[in-house]
CSV table of C-alpha atoms and ligand atoms in Angstrom, one decimal:
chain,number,residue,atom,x,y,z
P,1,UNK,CA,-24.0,22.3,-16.2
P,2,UNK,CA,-20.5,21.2,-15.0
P,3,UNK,CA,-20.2,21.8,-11.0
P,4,UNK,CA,-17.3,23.8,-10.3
P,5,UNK,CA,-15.9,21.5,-7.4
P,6,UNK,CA,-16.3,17.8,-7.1
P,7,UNK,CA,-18.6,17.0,-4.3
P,8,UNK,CA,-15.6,15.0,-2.5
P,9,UNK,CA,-11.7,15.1,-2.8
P,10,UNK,CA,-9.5,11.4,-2.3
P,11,UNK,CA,-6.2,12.4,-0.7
P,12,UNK,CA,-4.2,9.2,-1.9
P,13,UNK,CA,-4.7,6.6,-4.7
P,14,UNK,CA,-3.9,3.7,-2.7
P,15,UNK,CA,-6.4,0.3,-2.3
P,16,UNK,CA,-8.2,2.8,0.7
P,17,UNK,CA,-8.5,5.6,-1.0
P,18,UNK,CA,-9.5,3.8,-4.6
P,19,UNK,CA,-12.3,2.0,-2.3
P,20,UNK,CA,-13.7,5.2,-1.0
P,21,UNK,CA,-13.7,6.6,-4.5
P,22,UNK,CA,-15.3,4.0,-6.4
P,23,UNK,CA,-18.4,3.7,-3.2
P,24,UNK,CA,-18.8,7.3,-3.2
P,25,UNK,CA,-19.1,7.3,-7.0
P,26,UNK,CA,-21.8,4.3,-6.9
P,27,UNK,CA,-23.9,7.1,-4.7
P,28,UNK,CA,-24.1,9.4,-7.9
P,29,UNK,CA,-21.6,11.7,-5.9
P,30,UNK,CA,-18.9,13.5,-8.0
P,31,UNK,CA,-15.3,12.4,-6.6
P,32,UNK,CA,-11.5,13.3,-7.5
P,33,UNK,CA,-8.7,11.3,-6.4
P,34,UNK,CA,-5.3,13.3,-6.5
P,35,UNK,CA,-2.4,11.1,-6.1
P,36,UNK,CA,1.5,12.8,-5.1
P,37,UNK,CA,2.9,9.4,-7.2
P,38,UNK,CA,3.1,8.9,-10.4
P,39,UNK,CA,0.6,6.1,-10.6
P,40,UNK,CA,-2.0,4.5,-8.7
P,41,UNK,CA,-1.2,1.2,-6.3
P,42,UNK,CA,0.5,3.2,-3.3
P,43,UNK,CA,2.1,0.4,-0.9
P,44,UNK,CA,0.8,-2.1,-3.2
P,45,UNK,CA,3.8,-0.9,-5.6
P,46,UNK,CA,5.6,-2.5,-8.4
P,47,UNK,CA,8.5,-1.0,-10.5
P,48,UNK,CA,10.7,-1.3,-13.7
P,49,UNK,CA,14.6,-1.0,-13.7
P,50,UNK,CA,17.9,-2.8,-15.3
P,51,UNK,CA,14.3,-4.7,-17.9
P,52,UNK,CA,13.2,-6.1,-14.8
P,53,UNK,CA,9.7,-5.7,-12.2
P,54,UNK,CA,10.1,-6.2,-8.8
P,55,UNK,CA,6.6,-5.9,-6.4
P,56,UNK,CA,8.5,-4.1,-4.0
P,57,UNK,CA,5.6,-2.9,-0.8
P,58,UNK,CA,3.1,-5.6,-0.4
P,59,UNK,CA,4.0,-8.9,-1.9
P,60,UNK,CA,0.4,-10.5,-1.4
P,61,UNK,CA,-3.1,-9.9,0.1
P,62,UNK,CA,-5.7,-12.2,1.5
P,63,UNK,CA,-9.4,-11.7,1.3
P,64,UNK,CA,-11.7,-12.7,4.4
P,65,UNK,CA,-14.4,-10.2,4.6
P,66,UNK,CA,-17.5,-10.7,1.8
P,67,UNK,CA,-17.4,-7.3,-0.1
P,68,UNK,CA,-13.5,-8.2,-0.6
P,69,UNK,CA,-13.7,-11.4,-1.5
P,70,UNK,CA,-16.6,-10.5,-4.3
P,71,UNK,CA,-13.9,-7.8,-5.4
P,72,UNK,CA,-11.1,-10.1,-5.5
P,73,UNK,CA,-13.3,-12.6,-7.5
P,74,UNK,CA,-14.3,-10.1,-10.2
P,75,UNK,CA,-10.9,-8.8,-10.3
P,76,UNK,CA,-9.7,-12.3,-11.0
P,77,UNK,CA,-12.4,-12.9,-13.4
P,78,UNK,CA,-11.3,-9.8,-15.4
P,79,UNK,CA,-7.7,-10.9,-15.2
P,80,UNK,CA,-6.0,-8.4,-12.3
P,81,UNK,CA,-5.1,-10.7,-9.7
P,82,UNK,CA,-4.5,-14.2,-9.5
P,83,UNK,CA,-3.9,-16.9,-6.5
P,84,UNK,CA,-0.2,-17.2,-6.1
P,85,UNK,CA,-0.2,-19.8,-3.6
P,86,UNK,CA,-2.3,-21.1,-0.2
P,87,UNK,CA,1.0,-20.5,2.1
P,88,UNK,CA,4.4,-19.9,2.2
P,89,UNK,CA,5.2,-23.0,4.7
P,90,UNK,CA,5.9,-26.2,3.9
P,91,UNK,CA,2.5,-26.9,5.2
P,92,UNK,CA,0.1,-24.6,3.4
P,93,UNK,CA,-2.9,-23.6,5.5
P,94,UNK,CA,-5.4,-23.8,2.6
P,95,UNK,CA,-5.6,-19.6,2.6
P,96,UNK,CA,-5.7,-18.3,-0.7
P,97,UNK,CA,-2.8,-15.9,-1.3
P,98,UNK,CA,-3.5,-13.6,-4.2
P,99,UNK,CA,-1.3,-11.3,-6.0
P,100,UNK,CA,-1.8,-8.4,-8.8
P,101,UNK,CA,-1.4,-10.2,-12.3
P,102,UNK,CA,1.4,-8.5,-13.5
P,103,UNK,CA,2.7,-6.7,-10.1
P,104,UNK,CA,0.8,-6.0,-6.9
P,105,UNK,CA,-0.3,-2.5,-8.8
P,106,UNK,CA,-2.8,-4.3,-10.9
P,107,UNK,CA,-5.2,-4.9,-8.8
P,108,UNK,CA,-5.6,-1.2,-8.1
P,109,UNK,CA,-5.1,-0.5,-11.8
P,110,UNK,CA,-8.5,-2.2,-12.6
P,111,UNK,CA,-10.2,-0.9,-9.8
P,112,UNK,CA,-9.9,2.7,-11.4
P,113,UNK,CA,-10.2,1.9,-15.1
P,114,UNK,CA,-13.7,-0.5,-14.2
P,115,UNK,CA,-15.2,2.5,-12.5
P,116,UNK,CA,-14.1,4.9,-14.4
P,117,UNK,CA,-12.5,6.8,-11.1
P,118,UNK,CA,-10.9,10.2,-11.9
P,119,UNK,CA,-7.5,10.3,-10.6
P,120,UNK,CA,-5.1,12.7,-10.9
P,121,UNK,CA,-1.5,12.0,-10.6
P,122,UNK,CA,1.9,13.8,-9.4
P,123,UNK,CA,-0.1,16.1,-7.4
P,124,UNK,CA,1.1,16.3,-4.2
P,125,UNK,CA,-2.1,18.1,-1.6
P,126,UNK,CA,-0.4,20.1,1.0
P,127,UNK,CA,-3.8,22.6,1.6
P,128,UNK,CA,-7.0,21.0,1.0
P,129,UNK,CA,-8.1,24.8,0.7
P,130,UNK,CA,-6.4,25.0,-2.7
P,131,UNK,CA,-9.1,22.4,-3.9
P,132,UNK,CA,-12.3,23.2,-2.9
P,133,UNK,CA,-15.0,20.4,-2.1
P,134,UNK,CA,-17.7,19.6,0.6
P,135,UNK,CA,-15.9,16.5,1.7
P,136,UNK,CA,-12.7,14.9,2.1
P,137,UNK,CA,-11.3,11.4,2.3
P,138,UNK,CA,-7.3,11.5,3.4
P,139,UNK,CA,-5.6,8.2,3.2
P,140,UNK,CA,-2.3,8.6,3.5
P,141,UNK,CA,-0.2,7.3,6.1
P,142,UNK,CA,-1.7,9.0,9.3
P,143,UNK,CA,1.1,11.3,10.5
P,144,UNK,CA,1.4,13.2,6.7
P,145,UNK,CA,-2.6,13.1,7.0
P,146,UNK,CA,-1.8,15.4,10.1
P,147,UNK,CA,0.5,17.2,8.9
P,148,UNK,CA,-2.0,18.3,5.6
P,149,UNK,CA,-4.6,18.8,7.9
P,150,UNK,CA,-2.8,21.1,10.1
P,151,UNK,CA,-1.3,23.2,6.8
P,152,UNK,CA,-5.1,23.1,6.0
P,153,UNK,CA,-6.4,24.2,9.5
P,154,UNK,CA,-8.7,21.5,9.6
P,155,UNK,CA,-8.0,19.0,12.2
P,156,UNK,CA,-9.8,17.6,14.8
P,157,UNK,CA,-10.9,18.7,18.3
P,158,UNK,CA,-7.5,18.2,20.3
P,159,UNK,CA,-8.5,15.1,22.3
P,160,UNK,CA,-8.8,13.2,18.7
P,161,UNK,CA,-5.9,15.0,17.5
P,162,UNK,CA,-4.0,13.7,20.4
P,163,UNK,CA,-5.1,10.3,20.0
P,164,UNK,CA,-4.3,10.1,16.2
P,165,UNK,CA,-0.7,11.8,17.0
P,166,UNK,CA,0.4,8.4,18.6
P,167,UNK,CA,-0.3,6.3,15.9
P,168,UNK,CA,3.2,5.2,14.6
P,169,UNK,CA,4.4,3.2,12.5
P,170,UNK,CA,7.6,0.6,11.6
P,171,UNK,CA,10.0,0.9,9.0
P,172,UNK,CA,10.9,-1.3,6.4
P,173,UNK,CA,13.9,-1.7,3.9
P,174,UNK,CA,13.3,-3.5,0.5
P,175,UNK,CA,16.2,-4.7,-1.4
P,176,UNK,CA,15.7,-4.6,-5.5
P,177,UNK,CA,18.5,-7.0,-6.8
P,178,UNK,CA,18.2,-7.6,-10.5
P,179,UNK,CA,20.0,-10.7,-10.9
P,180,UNK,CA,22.3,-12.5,-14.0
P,181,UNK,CA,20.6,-15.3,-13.7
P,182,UNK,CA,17.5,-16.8,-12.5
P,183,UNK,CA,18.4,-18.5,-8.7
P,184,UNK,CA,18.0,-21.9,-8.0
P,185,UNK,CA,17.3,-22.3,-4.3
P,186,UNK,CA,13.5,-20.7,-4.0
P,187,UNK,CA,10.0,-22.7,-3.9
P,188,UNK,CA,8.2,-22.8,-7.1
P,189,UNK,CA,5.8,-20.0,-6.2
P,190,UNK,CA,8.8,-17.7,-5.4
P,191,UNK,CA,8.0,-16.8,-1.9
P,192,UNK,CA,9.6,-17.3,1.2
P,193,UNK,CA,8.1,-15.5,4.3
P,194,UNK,CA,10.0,-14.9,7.6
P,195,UNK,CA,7.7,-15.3,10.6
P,196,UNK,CA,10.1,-14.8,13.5
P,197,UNK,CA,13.2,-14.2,11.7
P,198,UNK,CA,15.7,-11.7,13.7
P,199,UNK,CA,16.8,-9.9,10.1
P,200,UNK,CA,14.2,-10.6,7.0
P,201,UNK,CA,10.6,-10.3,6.6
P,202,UNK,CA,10.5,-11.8,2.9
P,203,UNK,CA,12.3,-12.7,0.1
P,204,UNK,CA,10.3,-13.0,-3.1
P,205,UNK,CA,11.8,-14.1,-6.9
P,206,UNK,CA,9.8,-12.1,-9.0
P,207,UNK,CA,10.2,-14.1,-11.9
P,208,UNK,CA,8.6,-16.9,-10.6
P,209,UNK,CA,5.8,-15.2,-8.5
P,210,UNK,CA,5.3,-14.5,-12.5
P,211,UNK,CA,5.4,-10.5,-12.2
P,212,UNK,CA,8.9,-10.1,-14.5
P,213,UNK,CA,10.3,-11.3,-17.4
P,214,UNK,CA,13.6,-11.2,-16.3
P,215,UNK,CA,15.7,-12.3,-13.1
P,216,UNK,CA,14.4,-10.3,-10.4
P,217,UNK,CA,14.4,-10.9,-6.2
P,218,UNK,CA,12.7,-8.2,-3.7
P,219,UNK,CA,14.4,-8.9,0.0
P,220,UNK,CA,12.5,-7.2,2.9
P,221,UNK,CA,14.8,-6.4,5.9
P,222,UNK,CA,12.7,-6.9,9.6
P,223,UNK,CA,11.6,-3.6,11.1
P,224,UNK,CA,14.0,-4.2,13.5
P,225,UNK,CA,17.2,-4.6,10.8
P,226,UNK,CA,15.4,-1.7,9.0
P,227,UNK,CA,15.5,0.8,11.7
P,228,UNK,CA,19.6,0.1,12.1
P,229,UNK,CA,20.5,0.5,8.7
P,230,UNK,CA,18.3,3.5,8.1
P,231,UNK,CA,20.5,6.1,7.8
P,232,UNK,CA,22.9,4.2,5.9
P,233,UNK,CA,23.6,4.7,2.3
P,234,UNK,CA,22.5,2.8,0.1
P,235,UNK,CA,25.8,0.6,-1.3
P,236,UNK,CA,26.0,0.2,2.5
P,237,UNK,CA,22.9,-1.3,3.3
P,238,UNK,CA,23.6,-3.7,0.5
P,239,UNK,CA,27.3,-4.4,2.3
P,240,UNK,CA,25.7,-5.2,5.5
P,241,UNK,CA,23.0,-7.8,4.1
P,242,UNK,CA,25.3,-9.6,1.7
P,243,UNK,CA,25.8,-12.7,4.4
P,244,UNK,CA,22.1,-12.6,5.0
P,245,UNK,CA,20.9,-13.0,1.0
P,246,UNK,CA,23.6,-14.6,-0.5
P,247,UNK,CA,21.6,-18.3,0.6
P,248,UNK,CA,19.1,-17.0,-1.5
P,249,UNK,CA,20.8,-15.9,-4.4
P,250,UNK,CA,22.3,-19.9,-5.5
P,251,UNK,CA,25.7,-18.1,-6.1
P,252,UNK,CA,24.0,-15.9,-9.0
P,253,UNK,CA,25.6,-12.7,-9.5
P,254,UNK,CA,23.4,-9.2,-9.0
P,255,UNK,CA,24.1,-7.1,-11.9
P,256,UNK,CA,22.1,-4.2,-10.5
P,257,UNK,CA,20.4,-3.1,-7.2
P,258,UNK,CA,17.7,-0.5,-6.1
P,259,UNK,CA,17.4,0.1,-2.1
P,260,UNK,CA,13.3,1.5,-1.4
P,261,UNK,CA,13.2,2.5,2.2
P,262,UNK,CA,9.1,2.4,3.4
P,263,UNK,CA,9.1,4.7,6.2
P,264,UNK,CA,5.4,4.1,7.0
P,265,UNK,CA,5.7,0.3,6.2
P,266,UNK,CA,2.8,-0.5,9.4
P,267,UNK,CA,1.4,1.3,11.7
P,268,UNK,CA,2.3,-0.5,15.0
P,269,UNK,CA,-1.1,0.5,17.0
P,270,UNK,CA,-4.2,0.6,15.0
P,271,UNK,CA,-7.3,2.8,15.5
P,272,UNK,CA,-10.1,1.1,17.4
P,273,UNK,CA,-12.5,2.5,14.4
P,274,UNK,CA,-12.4,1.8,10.7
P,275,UNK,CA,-12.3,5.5,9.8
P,276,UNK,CA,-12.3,8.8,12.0
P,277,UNK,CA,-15.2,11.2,11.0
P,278,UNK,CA,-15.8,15.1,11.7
P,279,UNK,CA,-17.1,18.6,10.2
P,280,UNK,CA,-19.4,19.9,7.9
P,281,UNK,CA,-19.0,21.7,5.0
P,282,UNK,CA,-16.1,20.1,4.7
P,283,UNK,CA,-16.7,16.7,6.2
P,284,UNK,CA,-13.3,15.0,6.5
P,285,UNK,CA,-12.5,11.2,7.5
P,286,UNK,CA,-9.4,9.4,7.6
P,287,UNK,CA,-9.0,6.4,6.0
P,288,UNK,CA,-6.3,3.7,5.4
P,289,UNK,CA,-4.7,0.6,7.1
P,290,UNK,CA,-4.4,2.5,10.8
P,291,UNK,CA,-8.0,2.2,11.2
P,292,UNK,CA,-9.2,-1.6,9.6
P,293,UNK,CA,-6.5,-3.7,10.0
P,294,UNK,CA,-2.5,-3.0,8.7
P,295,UNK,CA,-3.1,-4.8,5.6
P,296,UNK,CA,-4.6,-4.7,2.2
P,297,UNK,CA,-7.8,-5.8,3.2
P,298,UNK,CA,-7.8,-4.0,5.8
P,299,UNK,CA,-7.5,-0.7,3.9
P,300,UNK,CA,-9.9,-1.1,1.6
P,301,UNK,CA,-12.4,-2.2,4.4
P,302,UNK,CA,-11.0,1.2,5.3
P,303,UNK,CA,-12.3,3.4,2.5
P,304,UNK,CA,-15.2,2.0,2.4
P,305,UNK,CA,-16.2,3.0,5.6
P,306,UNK,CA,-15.4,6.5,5.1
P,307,UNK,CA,-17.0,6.7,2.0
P,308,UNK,CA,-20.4,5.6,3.9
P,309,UNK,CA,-19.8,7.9,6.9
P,310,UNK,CA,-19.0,11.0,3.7
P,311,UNK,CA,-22.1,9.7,1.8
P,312,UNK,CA,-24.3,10.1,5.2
P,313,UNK,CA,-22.8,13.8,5.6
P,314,UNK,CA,-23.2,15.0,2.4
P,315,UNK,CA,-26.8,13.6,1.6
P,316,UNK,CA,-27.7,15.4,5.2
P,317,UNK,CA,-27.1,18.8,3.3
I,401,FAD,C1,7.2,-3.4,2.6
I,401,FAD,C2,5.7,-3.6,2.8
I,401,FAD,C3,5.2,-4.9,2.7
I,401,FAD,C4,3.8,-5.2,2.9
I,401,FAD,N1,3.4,-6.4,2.8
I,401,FAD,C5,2.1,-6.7,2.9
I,401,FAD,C6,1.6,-8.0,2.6
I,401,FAD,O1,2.3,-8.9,2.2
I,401,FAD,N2,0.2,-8.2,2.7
I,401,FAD,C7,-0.7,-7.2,3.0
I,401,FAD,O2,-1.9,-7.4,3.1
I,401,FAD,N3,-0.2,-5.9,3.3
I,401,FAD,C8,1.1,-5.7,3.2
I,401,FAD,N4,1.6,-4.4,3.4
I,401,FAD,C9,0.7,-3.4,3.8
I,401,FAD,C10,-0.2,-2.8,2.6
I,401,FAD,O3,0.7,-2.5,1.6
I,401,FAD,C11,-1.0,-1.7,3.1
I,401,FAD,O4,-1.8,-2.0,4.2
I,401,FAD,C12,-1.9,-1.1,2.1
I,401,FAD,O5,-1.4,-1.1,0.8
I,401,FAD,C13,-2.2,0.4,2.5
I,401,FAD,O6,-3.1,1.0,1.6
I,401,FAD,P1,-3.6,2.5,1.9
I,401,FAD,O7,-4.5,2.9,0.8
I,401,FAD,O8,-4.1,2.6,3.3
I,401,FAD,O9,-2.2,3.4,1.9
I,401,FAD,P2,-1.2,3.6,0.7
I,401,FAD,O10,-1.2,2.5,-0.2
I,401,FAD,O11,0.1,4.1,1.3
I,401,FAD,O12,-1.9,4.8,-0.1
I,401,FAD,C14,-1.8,6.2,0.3
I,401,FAD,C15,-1.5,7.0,-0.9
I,401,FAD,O13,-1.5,8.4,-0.5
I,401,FAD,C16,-0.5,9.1,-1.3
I,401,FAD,N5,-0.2,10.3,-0.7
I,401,FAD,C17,0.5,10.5,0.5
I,401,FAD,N6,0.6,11.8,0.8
I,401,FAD,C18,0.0,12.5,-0.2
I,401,FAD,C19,-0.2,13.9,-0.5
I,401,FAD,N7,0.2,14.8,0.3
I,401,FAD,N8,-0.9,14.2,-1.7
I,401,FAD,C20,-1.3,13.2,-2.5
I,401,FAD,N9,-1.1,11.9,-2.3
I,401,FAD,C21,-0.5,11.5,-1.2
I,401,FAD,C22,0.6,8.1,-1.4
I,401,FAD,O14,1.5,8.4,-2.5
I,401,FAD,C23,-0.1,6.7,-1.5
I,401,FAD,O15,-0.2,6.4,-2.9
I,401,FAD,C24,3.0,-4.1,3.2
I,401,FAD,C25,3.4,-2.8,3.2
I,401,FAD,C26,4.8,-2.5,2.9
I,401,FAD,C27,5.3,-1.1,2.9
């Protein structure tokens, strides 16, 4: 007989939240994964415009820990992700830097279809009572986690809730140009990364980095640059950086632009635990980048941790 609710509900189809789904599922537990976007990848994001893809979140991910590593190997195995390069400087530091195959989404792509995960897409969860469940995992950036919860009436005791409220996190601006012509000036792999750079944070030629068929360059503006030019619109924002890209561009001329503004880009202080656990019947953790580590790895070390703590809750019932 079909149960009526799943046993636990995945607020987010990011790497976290994908994690958490495909752990609890290897425990024989009955999971749904409802996702506000219309596809899977979250910050790891890639998108189509003007015939062009542009990775235009994360542009890379390393893998340190074992469990990653032996995902990151299967996934490569399988064809998701491959090694892009082993550093952006002119002296590479032997760390592997791996991409999706086809855009930083394909990673997370393969991680649902190989598992079979059920997600469902342009949902957006604003009251976890409106689908029912004896657990949940939210992995959303932490303040719209709050804010759900609170809708919900399910947050934690107030010390907690305090805590989590001071997690915040730094903006960034990304810069879609799609070009007339492929530019001349970038390394082979197609990456350059900004360390301490007043202004940019990365400048990528997705045509090289081998995710689009056509011209393509993602520019990410420093937190910093991308708290100033917040509020401006968008042919603005491209105004103000022209002096700052042009290097880049080899005098090629940009026959199209999208501006993507990440409001929850990083979380600037990170939670001292890999997930925050509380309740029964429901059972909620938090999961996501604020609590492993702000990247990629780091999230999905994330949702698995919360999957563990949720499988110990609801095998305890
Ligand atoms: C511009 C940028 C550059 C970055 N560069 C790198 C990098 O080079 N290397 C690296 O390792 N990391 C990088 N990161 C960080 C990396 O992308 C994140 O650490 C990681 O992808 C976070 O995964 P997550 O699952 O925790 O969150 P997310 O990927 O944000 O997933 C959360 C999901 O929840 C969904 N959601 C939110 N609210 C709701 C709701 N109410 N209902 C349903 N769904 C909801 C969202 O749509 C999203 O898909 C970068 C991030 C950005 C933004």
């Amino acid at each position: 007989m079909n149960k009526v609710h799943p046993d636990a509900i995945v607020v987010g189809a990011g790497i976290s939240g994908i994690a958490a789904a495909r752990k609890l599922q290897s425990y024989g537990h009955v999971v749904e994964v409802i996702e506000k976007g219309r596809g899977v990848g979250g910050r790891m994001a890639t998108r189509r415009f003007a015939g062009a893809s542009f990775d235009h979140g994360a542009q890379f991910f390393t893998s340190r820990g074992s469990e990653f590593t032996e995902l990151i190997e299967t996934a490569n195995q399988n064809g998701a992700v491959k090694k892009w390069t082993n550093g952006f400087s002119d002296k590479p530091d032997g760390y592997a830097r791996w991409c999706g195959s086809s855009g930083m989404t394909s990673l997370v792509k393969w991680m649902v279809a190989e598992a079979n995960i059920k997600v469902r897409t342009a949902t957006t969860v604003n009251d976890l009572r409106d689908t029912p469940a004896n657990a949940y995992v939210l992995t959303a950036p932490v303040p719209q986690s709050l804010a759900i919860l609170s809708f919900s009436q399910m947050l934690p005791n107030p010390r907690t809730h305090i805590q989590l409220s001071s997690i915040s996190y730094k903006p960034t601006i990304a810069i879609l140009l799609r070009l007339e012509d492929s530019p001349s000036m970038f390394p082979e792999h197609g990456g350059i990364q900004f360390l301490d750079h007043p202004d940019l944070a990365f400048v990528s030629d997705n045509q090289r980095k081998g995710v689009s068929d056509e011209p393509a360059v993602t520019v990410h503006l420093s937190n910093s640059l991308s708290e100033s030019l917040w509020e401006h619109p968008d042919q603005d924002v491209l105004t103000e950086t022209t002096a700052l890209i042009e290097d880049y561009l080899s005098g090629v001329a940009i026959s199209d632009y999208q501006i993507q503004r990440w409001r929850y880009a990083g979380p600037e202080n990170v939670w001292a635990d890999p997930t925050v656990v509380w309740g029964s019947k429901p059972t909620i953790a938090l999961a996501g980048e604020a609590f492993a580590g702000p990247k990629v790895e780091g999230a999905f070390r994330s949702g698995l941790a919360a999957a563990e703590k949720i499988n110990t809750a609801l095998s305890s019932t």
